[in-house]
mmCIF file of C-alpha atoms in Angstrom:
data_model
loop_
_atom_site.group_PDB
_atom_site.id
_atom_site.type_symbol
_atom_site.label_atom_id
_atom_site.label_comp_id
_atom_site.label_asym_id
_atom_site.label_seq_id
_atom_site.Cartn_x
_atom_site.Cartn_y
_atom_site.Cartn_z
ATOM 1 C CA UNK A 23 -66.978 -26.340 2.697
ATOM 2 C CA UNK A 24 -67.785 -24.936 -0.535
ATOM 3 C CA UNK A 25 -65.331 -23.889 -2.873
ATOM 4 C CA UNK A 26 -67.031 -20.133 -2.879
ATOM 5 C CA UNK A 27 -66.168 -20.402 0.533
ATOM 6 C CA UNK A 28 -62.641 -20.921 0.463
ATOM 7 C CA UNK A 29 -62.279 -18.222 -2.373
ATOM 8 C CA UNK A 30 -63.876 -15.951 0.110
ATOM 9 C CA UNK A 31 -61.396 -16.792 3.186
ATOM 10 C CA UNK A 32 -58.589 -16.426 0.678
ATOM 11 C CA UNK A 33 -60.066 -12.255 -0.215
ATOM 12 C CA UNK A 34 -60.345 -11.506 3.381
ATOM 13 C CA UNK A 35 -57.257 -12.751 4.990
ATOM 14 C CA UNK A 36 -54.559 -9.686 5.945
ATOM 15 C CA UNK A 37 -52.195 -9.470 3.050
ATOM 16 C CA UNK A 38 -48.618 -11.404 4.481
ATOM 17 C CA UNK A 39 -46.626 -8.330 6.474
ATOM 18 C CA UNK A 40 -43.770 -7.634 5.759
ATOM 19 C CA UNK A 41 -40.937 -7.361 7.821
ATOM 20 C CA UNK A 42 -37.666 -5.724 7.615
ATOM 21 C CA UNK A 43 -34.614 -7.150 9.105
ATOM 22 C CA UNK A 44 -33.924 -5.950 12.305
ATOM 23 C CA UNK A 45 -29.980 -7.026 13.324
ATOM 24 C CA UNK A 46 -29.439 -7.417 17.292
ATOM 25 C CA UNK A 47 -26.771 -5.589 19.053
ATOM 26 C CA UNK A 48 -24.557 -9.205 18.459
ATOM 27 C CA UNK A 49 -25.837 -9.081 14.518
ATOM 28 C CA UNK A 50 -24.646 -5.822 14.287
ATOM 29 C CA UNK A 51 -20.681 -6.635 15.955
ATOM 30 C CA UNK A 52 -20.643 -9.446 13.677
ATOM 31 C CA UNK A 53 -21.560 -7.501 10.793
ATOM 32 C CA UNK A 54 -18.803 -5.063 11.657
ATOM 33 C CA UNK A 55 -16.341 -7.294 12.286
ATOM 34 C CA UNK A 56 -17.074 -9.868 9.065
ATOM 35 C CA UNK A 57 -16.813 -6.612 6.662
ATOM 36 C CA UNK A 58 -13.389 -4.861 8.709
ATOM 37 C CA UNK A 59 -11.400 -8.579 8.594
ATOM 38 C CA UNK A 60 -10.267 -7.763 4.770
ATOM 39 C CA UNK A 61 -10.338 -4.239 5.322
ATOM 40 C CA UNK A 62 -7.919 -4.945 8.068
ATOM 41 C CA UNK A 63 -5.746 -8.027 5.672
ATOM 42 C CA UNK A 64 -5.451 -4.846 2.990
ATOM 43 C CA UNK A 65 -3.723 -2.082 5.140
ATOM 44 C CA UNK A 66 -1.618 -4.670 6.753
ATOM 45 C CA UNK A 67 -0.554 -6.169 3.376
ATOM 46 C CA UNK A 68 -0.137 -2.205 1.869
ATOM 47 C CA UNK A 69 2.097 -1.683 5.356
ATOM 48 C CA UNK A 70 3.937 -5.002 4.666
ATOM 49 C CA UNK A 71 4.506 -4.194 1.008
ATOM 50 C CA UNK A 72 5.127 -0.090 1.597
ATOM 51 C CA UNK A 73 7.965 -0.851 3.606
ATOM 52 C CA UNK A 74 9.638 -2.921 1.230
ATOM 53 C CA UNK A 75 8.855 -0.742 -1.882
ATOM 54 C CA UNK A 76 10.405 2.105 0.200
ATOM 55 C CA UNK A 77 13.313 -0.301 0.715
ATOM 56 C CA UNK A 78 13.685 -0.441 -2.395
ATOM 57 C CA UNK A 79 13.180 3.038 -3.963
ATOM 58 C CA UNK A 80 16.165 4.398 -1.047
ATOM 59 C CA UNK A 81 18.516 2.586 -2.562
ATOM 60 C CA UNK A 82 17.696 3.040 -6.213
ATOM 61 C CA UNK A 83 17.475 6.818 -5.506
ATOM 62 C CA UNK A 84 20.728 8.699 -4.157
ATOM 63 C CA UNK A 85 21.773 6.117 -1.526
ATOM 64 C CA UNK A 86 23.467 4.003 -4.049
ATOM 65 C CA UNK A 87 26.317 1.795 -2.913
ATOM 66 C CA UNK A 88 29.500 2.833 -4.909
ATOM 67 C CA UNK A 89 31.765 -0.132 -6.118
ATOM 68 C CA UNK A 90 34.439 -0.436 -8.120
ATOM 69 C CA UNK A 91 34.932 -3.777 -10.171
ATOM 70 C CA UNK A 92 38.476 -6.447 -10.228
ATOM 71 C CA UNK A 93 39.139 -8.997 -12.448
ATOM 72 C CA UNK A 94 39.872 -12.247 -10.550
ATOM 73 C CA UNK A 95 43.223 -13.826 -11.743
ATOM 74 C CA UNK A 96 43.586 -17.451 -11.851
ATOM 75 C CA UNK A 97 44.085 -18.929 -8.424
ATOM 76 C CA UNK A 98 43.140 -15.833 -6.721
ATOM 77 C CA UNK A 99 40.370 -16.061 -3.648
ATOM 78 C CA UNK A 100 38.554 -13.551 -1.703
ATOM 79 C CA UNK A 101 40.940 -13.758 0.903
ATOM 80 C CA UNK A 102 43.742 -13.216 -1.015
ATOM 81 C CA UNK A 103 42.177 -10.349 -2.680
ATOM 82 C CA UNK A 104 40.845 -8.311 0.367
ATOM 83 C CA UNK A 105 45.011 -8.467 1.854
ATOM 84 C CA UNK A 106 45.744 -6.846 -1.675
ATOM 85 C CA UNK A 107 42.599 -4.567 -1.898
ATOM 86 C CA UNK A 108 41.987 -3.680 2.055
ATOM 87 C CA UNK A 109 45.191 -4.452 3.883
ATOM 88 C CA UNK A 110 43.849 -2.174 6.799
ATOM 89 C CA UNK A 111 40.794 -3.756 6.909
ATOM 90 C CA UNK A 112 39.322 -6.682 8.725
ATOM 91 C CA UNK A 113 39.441 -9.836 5.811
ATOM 92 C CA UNK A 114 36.591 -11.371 6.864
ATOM 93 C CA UNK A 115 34.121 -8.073 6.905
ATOM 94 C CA UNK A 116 35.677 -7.661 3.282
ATOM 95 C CA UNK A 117 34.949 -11.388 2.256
ATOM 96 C CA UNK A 118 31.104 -10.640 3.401
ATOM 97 C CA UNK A 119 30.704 -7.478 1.708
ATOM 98 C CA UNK A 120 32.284 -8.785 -1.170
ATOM 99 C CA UNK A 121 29.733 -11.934 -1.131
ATOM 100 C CA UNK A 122 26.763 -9.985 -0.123
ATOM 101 C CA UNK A 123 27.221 -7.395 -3.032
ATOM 102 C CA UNK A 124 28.000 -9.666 -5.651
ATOM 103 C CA UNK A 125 25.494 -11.893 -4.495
ATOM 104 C CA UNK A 126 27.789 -15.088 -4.754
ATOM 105 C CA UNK A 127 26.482 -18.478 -3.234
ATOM 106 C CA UNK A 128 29.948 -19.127 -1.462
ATOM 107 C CA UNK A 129 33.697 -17.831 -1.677
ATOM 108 C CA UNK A 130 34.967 -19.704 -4.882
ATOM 109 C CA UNK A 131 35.860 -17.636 -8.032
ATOM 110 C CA UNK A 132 36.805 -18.140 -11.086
ATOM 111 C CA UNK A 133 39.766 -16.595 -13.377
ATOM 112 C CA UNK A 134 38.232 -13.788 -15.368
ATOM 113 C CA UNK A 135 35.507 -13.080 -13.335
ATOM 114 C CA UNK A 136 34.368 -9.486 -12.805
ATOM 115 C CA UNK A 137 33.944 -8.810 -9.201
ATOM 116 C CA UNK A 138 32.545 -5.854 -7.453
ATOM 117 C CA UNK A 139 34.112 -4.139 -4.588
ATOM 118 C CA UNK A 140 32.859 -1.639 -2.388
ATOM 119 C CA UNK A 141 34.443 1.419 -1.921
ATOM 120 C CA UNK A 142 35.070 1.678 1.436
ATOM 121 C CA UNK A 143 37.873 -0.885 0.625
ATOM 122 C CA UNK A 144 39.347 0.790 -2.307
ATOM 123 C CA UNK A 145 39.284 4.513 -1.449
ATOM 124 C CA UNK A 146 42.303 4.399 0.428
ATOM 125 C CA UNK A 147 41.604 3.146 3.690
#
């Protein structure tokens, strides 16, 4: 074969089609599916996250717990100070409000320390 020959086979061959992509019915699910997956993670996460932000934002707005504050006096504990403060109330409720709003890792004080007290203890009870 000469190499006019091949020249000319190369001319009159069809030009290479051409085709689109055509996605099956199972192409198309996973498609779907691989692009909805973070579309999914991101309203989940914004639910997740919304409900704490509204958390939040209630009790920065008017639902703000009202305290008033004590000084603790050498040798004084919690206990000690919700029979003084709350004598109507139960001590240990008192002890874990006390804790939870001061955010203290246990019961011990120390003289001098300002302490916060809610009141619901101090309003006359």
């Amino acid at each position: 074969m000469s190499t006019i020959a091949i020249a000319d086979l190369q001319r009159t061959s069809a030009p290479a089609v051409r085709t689109r992509l055509r996605l099956t019915r199972r192409g198309r699910i996973v498609f779907t599916t691989l692009a909805a997956v973070p579309l999914l993670i991101v309203v989940a996460l914004a639910v997740l996250n919304g409900g704490q932000a509204s958390a939040g934002d209630s009790s920065a707005g008017g639902a703000r717990t009202h305290f008033e504050t004590v000084t603790i006096q050498p040798g004084e504990t919690l206990w000690q100070l919700a029979e003084d403060t709350a004598p109507n109330a139960d001590p240990r409720d008192f002890v874990q409000d006390v804790v939870s709003l001061n955010a203290l890792d246990g019961s011990a004080l120390q003289a001098g320390e300002q302490i916060a007290i809610p009141t619901k203890y101090t309003s006359g009870q």
